[in-house]
Amino acid sequence: GAGVSQSPRYKVTKRGQDVALRCDPISGHVSLYWYRQALGQGPEFLTYFNYEAQQDKSGLPNDRFSAERPEGSISTLTIQRTEQRDSAMYRCASSFGGGNTGELFFGEGSRLTVL
Amino acid sequence: QQPVQSPQAVILREGEDAVINCSSSKALYSVHWYRQKHGEAPVFLMILLKGGEQKGHEKISASFNEKKQQSSLYLTASQLSYSGTYFCGTGPTDSWGKLQFGAGTQVVVTP
């Protein structure tokens, strides 16, 4: 597709359930990032990949959060045993990677609500 | 530690100018500016890498002062389309996409 695609756009789940959020980056983009954005705040870094390798996961809040990008394209962010504090907009972004402009292309996001 | 943006919000009439500031307590290697319209994804405006270097996007320009550890975004002759929330992001040199964003500055341009 032309842009970064995320699904589902909206997810409502009950506390304790697992959720998986999907990101399909722009074709050919090497780097893929996951951010979380609370209402009225700037995006908060979670983790990123170059190709299929997870380069940095220092922003993942705890071990309930994990991410993968097995074939270097589509990525999945998984949250296990969801809690109400996990409610937020989860945004994926991709970039060309390497010595480029540094521009991130953000997706429309997946809004997670944990009841 | 996230950068600090000021002001939190600004209301302008079309054609007026505004300045948004972004400061950090840590040394800055790069400053990235994004604009987010309500209900949409953040969109890249520009990146500044060198001290004192200015970049431009339409009538939006920015400066980066390494010594003062701050960057400023200048909205000149604002247009209605400039409305949105502006975020500055700072990052390490080895990963330009791993950014710490400020809380944002909401800009409203009125006719």
mmCIF file of C-alpha atoms in Angstrom:
data_model
loop_
_atom_site.group_PDB
_atom_site.id
_atom_site.type_symbol
_atom_site.label_atom_id
_atom_site.label_comp_id
_atom_site.label_asym_id
_atom_site.label_seq_id
_atom_site.Cartn_x
_atom_site.Cartn_y
_atom_site.Cartn_z
ATOM 1 C CA GLY A 1 0.000 0.000 0.000
ATOM 2 C CA ALA A 2 0.926 3.637 -0.237
ATOM 3 C CA GLY A 3 1.222 4.223 3.479
ATOM 4 C CA VAL A 4 1.727 2.434 6.770
ATOM 5 C CA SER A 5 -1.278 0.270 7.482
ATOM 6 C CA GLN A 6 -2.363 -0.776 10.964
ATOM 7 C CA SER A 7 -5.065 -3.137 12.130
ATOM 8 C CA PRO A 8 -7.344 -3.245 13.896
ATOM 9 C CA ARG A 9 -8.076 0.482 13.975
ATOM 10 C CA TYR A 10 -10.084 0.026 17.159
ATOM 11 C CA LYS A 11 -9.875 -2.743 19.706
ATOM 12 C CA VAL A 12 -11.949 -3.049 22.854
ATOM 13 C CA THR A 13 -10.994 -5.851 25.163
ATOM 14 C CA LYS A 14 -11.549 -6.983 28.697
ATOM 15 C CA ARG A 15 -8.863 -6.834 31.328
ATOM 16 C CA GLY A 16 -6.756 -9.973 31.266
ATOM 17 C CA GLN A 17 -7.183 -10.731 27.587
ATOM 18 C CA ASP A 18 -4.310 -10.819 25.103
ATOM 19 C CA VAL A 19 -4.293 -8.523 22.083
ATOM 20 C CA ALA A 20 -2.243 -8.462 18.903
ATOM 21 C CA LEU A 21 -1.798 -5.301 16.883
ATOM 22 C CA ARG A 22 -0.546 -5.510 13.341
ATOM 23 C CA CYS A 23 1.558 -3.120 11.294
ATOM 24 C CA ASP A 24 2.238 -3.301 7.569
ATOM 25 C CA PRO A 25 4.991 -0.777 6.743
ATOM 26 C CA ILE A 26 5.661 1.006 3.484
ATOM 27 C CA SER A 27 7.130 -1.424 1.012
ATOM 28 C CA GLY A 28 10.917 -1.376 1.071
ATOM 29 C CA HIS A 29 11.244 0.401 4.388
ATOM 30 C CA VAL A 30 13.990 -1.184 6.434
ATOM 31 C CA SER A 31 13.131 0.236 9.844
ATOM 32 C CA LEU A 32 9.908 -0.202 11.745
ATOM 33 C CA TYR A 33 9.006 1.481 15.025
ATOM 34 C CA TRP A 34 6.274 1.066 17.593
ATOM 35 C CA TYR A 35 5.111 4.051 19.606
ATOM 36 C CA ARG A 36 2.335 4.542 22.114
ATOM 37 C CA GLN A 37 0.472 7.843 22.335
ATOM 38 C CA ALA A 38 -1.724 8.854 25.232
ATOM 39 C CA LEU A 39 -4.389 11.478 24.681
ATOM 40 C CA GLY A 40 -2.868 14.942 24.623
ATOM 41 C CA GLN A 41 0.696 13.649 24.718
ATOM 42 C CA GLY A 42 3.485 13.050 22.255
ATOM 43 C CA PRO A 43 4.283 9.558 20.999
ATOM 44 C CA GLU A 44 6.295 7.401 23.401
ATOM 45 C CA PHE A 45 8.903 5.044 21.918
ATOM 46 C CA LEU A 46 8.394 1.334 22.562
ATOM 47 C CA THR A 47 10.650 -0.675 20.263
ATOM 48 C CA TYR A 48 12.128 -0.813 16.783
ATOM 49 C CA PHE A 49 13.395 -3.207 14.143
ATOM 50 C CA ASN A 50 15.856 -3.075 11.295
ATOM 51 C CA TYR A 51 14.735 -5.742 8.878
ATOM 52 C CA GLU A 52 13.698 -8.663 11.127
ATOM 53 C CA ALA A 53 16.102 -7.844 13.961
ATOM 54 C CA GLN A 54 14.753 -6.123 17.032
ATOM 55 C CA GLN A 55 17.329 -3.433 17.698
ATOM 56 C CA ASP A 56 15.965 -1.832 20.807
ATOM 57 C CA LYS A 57 13.121 -2.763 23.115
ATOM 58 C CA SER A 58 14.000 -0.442 25.937
ATOM 59 C CA GLY A 59 10.664 1.363 25.734
ATOM 60 C CA LEU A 60 8.482 -1.694 26.278
ATOM 61 C CA PRO A 61 6.821 -1.060 29.675
ATOM 62 C CA ASN A 62 7.137 -4.609 31.012
ATOM 63 C CA ASP A 63 7.354 -8.226 29.921
ATOM 64 C CA ARG A 64 3.667 -8.360 28.993
ATOM 65 C CA PHE A 65 4.627 -6.445 25.872
ATOM 66 C CA SER A 66 6.446 -8.086 22.988
ATOM 67 C CA ALA A 67 6.949 -7.439 19.311
ATOM 68 C CA GLU A 68 8.144 -9.353 16.329
ATOM 69 C CA ARG A 69 8.859 -8.821 12.650
ATOM 70 C CA PRO A 70 9.753 -12.323 11.491
ATOM 71 C CA GLU A 71 10.206 -11.682 7.769
ATOM 72 C CA GLY A 72 11.358 -8.118 7.939
ATOM 73 C CA SER A 73 8.079 -6.684 6.763
ATOM 74 C CA ILE A 74 4.848 -6.987 8.779
ATOM 75 C CA SER A 75 5.186 -6.565 12.521
ATOM 76 C CA THR A 76 2.975 -7.589 15.413
ATOM 77 C CA LEU A 77 2.871 -5.970 18.838
ATOM 78 C CA THR A 78 1.392 -8.311 21.410
ATOM 79 C CA ILE A 79 0.126 -7.335 24.830
ATOM 80 C CA GLN A 80 -0.591 -10.193 27.192
ATOM 81 C CA ARG A 81 -2.960 -10.042 30.158
ATOM 82 C CA THR A 82 -4.059 -6.533 29.291
ATOM 83 C CA GLU A 83 -4.627 -3.964 32.027
ATOM 84 C CA GLN A 84 -6.656 -0.761 31.965
ATOM 85 C CA ARG A 85 -3.451 1.307 31.970
ATOM 86 C CA ASP A 86 -2.575 -0.234 28.587
ATOM 87 C CA SER A 87 -5.404 1.763 26.981
ATOM 88 C CA ALA A 88 -3.849 4.116 24.420
ATOM 89 C CA MET A 89 -3.276 4.717 20.731
ATOM 90 C CA TYR A 90 -0.555 2.408 19.446
ATOM 91 C CA ARG A 91 1.212 3.796 16.409
ATOM 92 C CA CYS A 92 3.557 2.112 14.033
ATOM 93 C CA ALA A 93 6.020 4.045 11.906
ATOM 94 C CA SER A 94 8.454 3.031 9.217
ATOM 95 C CA SER A 95 11.459 4.634 7.575
ATOM 96 C CA PHE A 96 13.943 3.884 4.829
ATOM 97 C CA GLY A 97 16.612 3.226 7.413
ATOM 98 C CA GLY A 98 20.319 3.871 7.252
ATOM 99 C CA GLY A 99 21.751 7.281 6.487
ATOM 100 C CA ASN A 100 18.580 8.895 5.233
ATOM 101 C CA THR A 101 16.441 11.898 6.071
ATOM 102 C CA GLY A 102 15.292 10.373 9.346
ATOM 103 C CA GLU A 103 11.668 10.859 8.345
ATOM 104 C CA LEU A 104 9.206 8.571 10.078
ATOM 105 C CA PHE A 105 5.994 7.684 8.283
ATOM 106 C CA PHE A 106 3.343 7.022 10.900
ATOM 107 C CA GLY A 107 0.297 4.841 10.498
ATOM 108 C CA GLU A 108 -3.204 5.831 11.543
ATOM 109 C CA GLY A 109 -2.815 3.827 14.726
ATOM 110 C CA SER A 110 -4.683 1.172 16.659
ATOM 111 C CA ARG A 111 -6.772 2.548 19.508
ATOM 112 C CA LEU A 112 -6.846 0.048 22.340
ATOM 113 C CA THR A 113 -9.420 0.282 25.101
ATOM 114 C CA VAL A 114 -9.168 -2.131 28.009
ATOM 115 C CA LEU A 115 -12.310 -2.399 30.108
ATOM 116 C CA GLN B 1 14.010 12.638 29.615
ATOM 117 C CA GLN B 2 11.546 14.174 27.221
ATOM 118 C CA PRO B 3 12.161 17.639 25.775
ATOM 119 C CA VAL B 4 10.082 20.529 27.062
ATOM 120 C CA GLN B 5 7.952 22.490 24.635
ATOM 121 C CA SER B 6 6.567 25.970 25.059
ATOM 122 C CA PRO B 7 4.039 27.394 24.807
ATOM 123 C CA GLN B 8 1.498 24.643 25.403
ATOM 124 C CA ALA B 9 -0.942 26.322 23.068
ATOM 125 C CA VAL B 10 -1.170 29.356 20.833
ATOM 126 C CA ILE B 11 -4.030 30.961 18.930
ATOM 127 C CA LEU B 12 -3.212 32.967 15.835
ATOM 128 C CA ARG B 13 -5.052 34.907 13.221
ATOM 129 C CA GLU B 14 -4.274 34.019 9.629
ATOM 130 C CA GLY B 15 -1.116 35.812 8.546
ATOM 131 C CA GLU B 16 0.373 36.141 12.026
ATOM 132 C CA ASP B 17 3.659 34.641 13.135
ATOM 133 C CA ALA B 18 4.443 32.318 16.026
ATOM 134 C CA VAL B 19 7.444 30.631 17.605
ATOM 135 C CA ILE B 20 7.446 27.239 19.301
ATOM 136 C CA ASN B 21 10.370 26.317 21.500
ATOM 137 C CA CYS B 22 11.804 22.933 22.363
ATOM 138 C CA SER B 23 14.469 22.555 25.016
ATOM 139 C CA SER B 24 16.314 19.635 26.502
ATOM 140 C CA SER B 25 18.341 19.041 29.639
ATOM 141 C CA LYS B 26 20.562 16.673 27.658
ATOM 142 C CA ALA B 27 22.897 17.381 24.768
ATOM 143 C CA LEU B 28 20.982 17.373 21.521
ATOM 144 C CA TYR B 29 22.239 15.521 18.457
ATOM 145 C CA SER B 30 19.195 15.967 16.315
ATOM 146 C CA VAL B 31 15.824 17.620 16.570
ATOM 147 C CA HIS B 32 12.835 16.391 14.613
ATOM 148 C CA TRP B 33 9.611 18.336 14.119
ATOM 149 C CA TYR B 34 6.226 16.762 13.407
ATOM 150 C CA ARG B 35 2.735 18.146 13.016
ATOM 151 C CA GLN B 36 -0.368 16.198 13.948
ATOM 152 C CA LYS B 37 -3.839 17.266 12.937
ATOM 153 C CA HIS B 38 -6.772 16.185 15.032
ATOM 154 C CA GLY B 39 -7.522 12.486 14.562
ATOM 155 C CA GLU B 40 -4.634 11.961 12.179
ATOM 156 C CA ALA B 41 -1.127 10.549 12.285
ATOM 157 C CA PRO B 42 1.878 12.781 12.971
ATOM 158 C CA VAL B 43 3.502 14.056 9.777
ATOM 159 C CA PHE B 44 7.195 14.837 9.428
ATOM 160 C CA LEU B 45 8.150 18.470 8.902
ATOM 161 C CA MET B 46 11.927 18.580 9.192
ATOM 162 C CA ILE B 47 15.029 17.392 10.960
ATOM 163 C CA LEU B 48 17.894 19.541 12.173
ATOM 164 C CA LEU B 49 21.304 18.033 12.673
ATOM 165 C CA LYS B 50 23.803 20.823 13.051
ATOM 166 C CA GLY B 51 24.006 23.685 15.444
ATOM 167 C CA GLY B 52 22.566 26.872 14.072
ATOM 168 C CA GLU B 53 21.322 25.212 10.909
ATOM 169 C CA GLN B 54 17.955 26.323 9.678
ATOM 170 C CA LYS B 55 15.628 24.307 7.567
ATOM 171 C CA GLY B 56 12.355 25.169 5.960
ATOM 172 C CA HIS B 57 9.083 23.621 4.997
ATOM 173 C CA GLU B 58 6.644 25.935 3.236
ATOM 174 C CA LYS B 59 6.738 29.046 5.425
ATOM 175 C CA ILE B 60 7.743 27.007 8.437
ATOM 176 C CA SER B 61 11.389 27.128 9.404
ATOM 177 C CA ALA B 62 13.413 25.988 12.379
ATOM 178 C CA SER B 63 16.686 26.604 14.085
ATOM 179 C CA PHE B 64 18.812 24.440 16.312
ATOM 180 C CA ASN B 65 21.141 25.834 18.940
ATOM 181 C CA GLU B 66 23.362 23.081 20.296
ATOM 182 C CA LYS B 67 24.885 25.242 23.009
ATOM 183 C CA LYS B 68 21.540 26.199 24.443
ATOM 184 C CA GLN B 69 20.234 22.679 23.839
ATOM 185 C CA GLN B 70 17.148 24.001 22.178
ATOM 186 C CA SER B 71 15.341 24.313 18.901
ATOM 187 C CA SER B 72 12.728 26.780 17.740
ATOM 188 C CA LEU B 73 10.065 26.359 15.084
ATOM 189 C CA TYR B 74 8.921 29.498 13.295
ATOM 190 C CA LEU B 75 5.478 29.723 11.741
ATOM 191 C CA THR B 76 5.547 32.680 9.369
ATOM 192 C CA ALA B 77 2.449 34.260 7.844
ATOM 193 C CA SER B 78 0.376 31.417 9.244
ATOM 194 C CA GLN B 79 -2.280 29.745 7.160
ATOM 195 C CA LEU B 80 -5.388 27.896 8.282
ATOM 196 C CA SER B 81 -3.677 24.658 7.283
ATOM 197 C CA TYR B 82 -1.034 25.221 9.947
ATOM 198 C CA SER B 83 -3.491 24.354 12.694
ATOM 199 C CA GLY B 84 -2.553 21.226 14.593
ATOM 200 C CA THR B 85 -0.300 20.008 17.358
ATOM 201 C CA TYR B 86 3.417 20.395 16.826
ATOM 202 C CA PHE B 87 5.809 17.946 18.439
ATOM 203 C CA CYS B 88 9.552 18.133 18.690
ATOM 204 C CA GLY B 89 11.476 14.903 19.047
ATOM 205 C CA THR B 90 15.059 14.352 20.056
ATOM 206 C CA GLY B 91 17.117 11.277 19.446
ATOM 207 C CA PRO B 92 20.461 9.528 19.579
ATOM 208 C CA THR B 93 22.751 9.664 16.568
ATOM 209 C CA ASP B 94 22.623 5.931 15.907
ATOM 210 C CA SER B 95 18.889 5.688 15.460
ATOM 211 C CA TRP B 96 17.054 8.654 14.083
ATOM 212 C CA GLY B 97 13.729 6.971 14.568
ATOM 213 C CA LYS B 98 14.069 6.328 18.293
ATOM 214 C CA LEU B 99 12.748 9.654 19.461
ATOM 215 C CA GLN B 100 11.669 11.251 22.701
ATOM 216 C CA PHE B 101 8.827 13.579 21.907
ATOM 217 C CA GLY B 102 7.735 16.611 23.833
ATOM 218 C CA ALA B 103 4.155 16.995 25.028
ATOM 219 C CA GLY B 104 3.293 19.116 22.022
ATOM 220 C CA THR B 105 2.169 22.653 21.245
ATOM 221 C CA GLN B 106 -1.377 23.082 20.026
ATOM 222 C CA VAL B 107 -1.678 25.729 17.317
ATOM 223 C CA VAL B 108 -5.020 27.127 16.252
ATOM 224 C CA VAL B 109 -5.111 29.481 13.275
ATOM 225 C CA THR B 110 -8.343 31.402 12.870
ATOM 226 C CA PRO B 111 -9.612 33.338 9.836
#
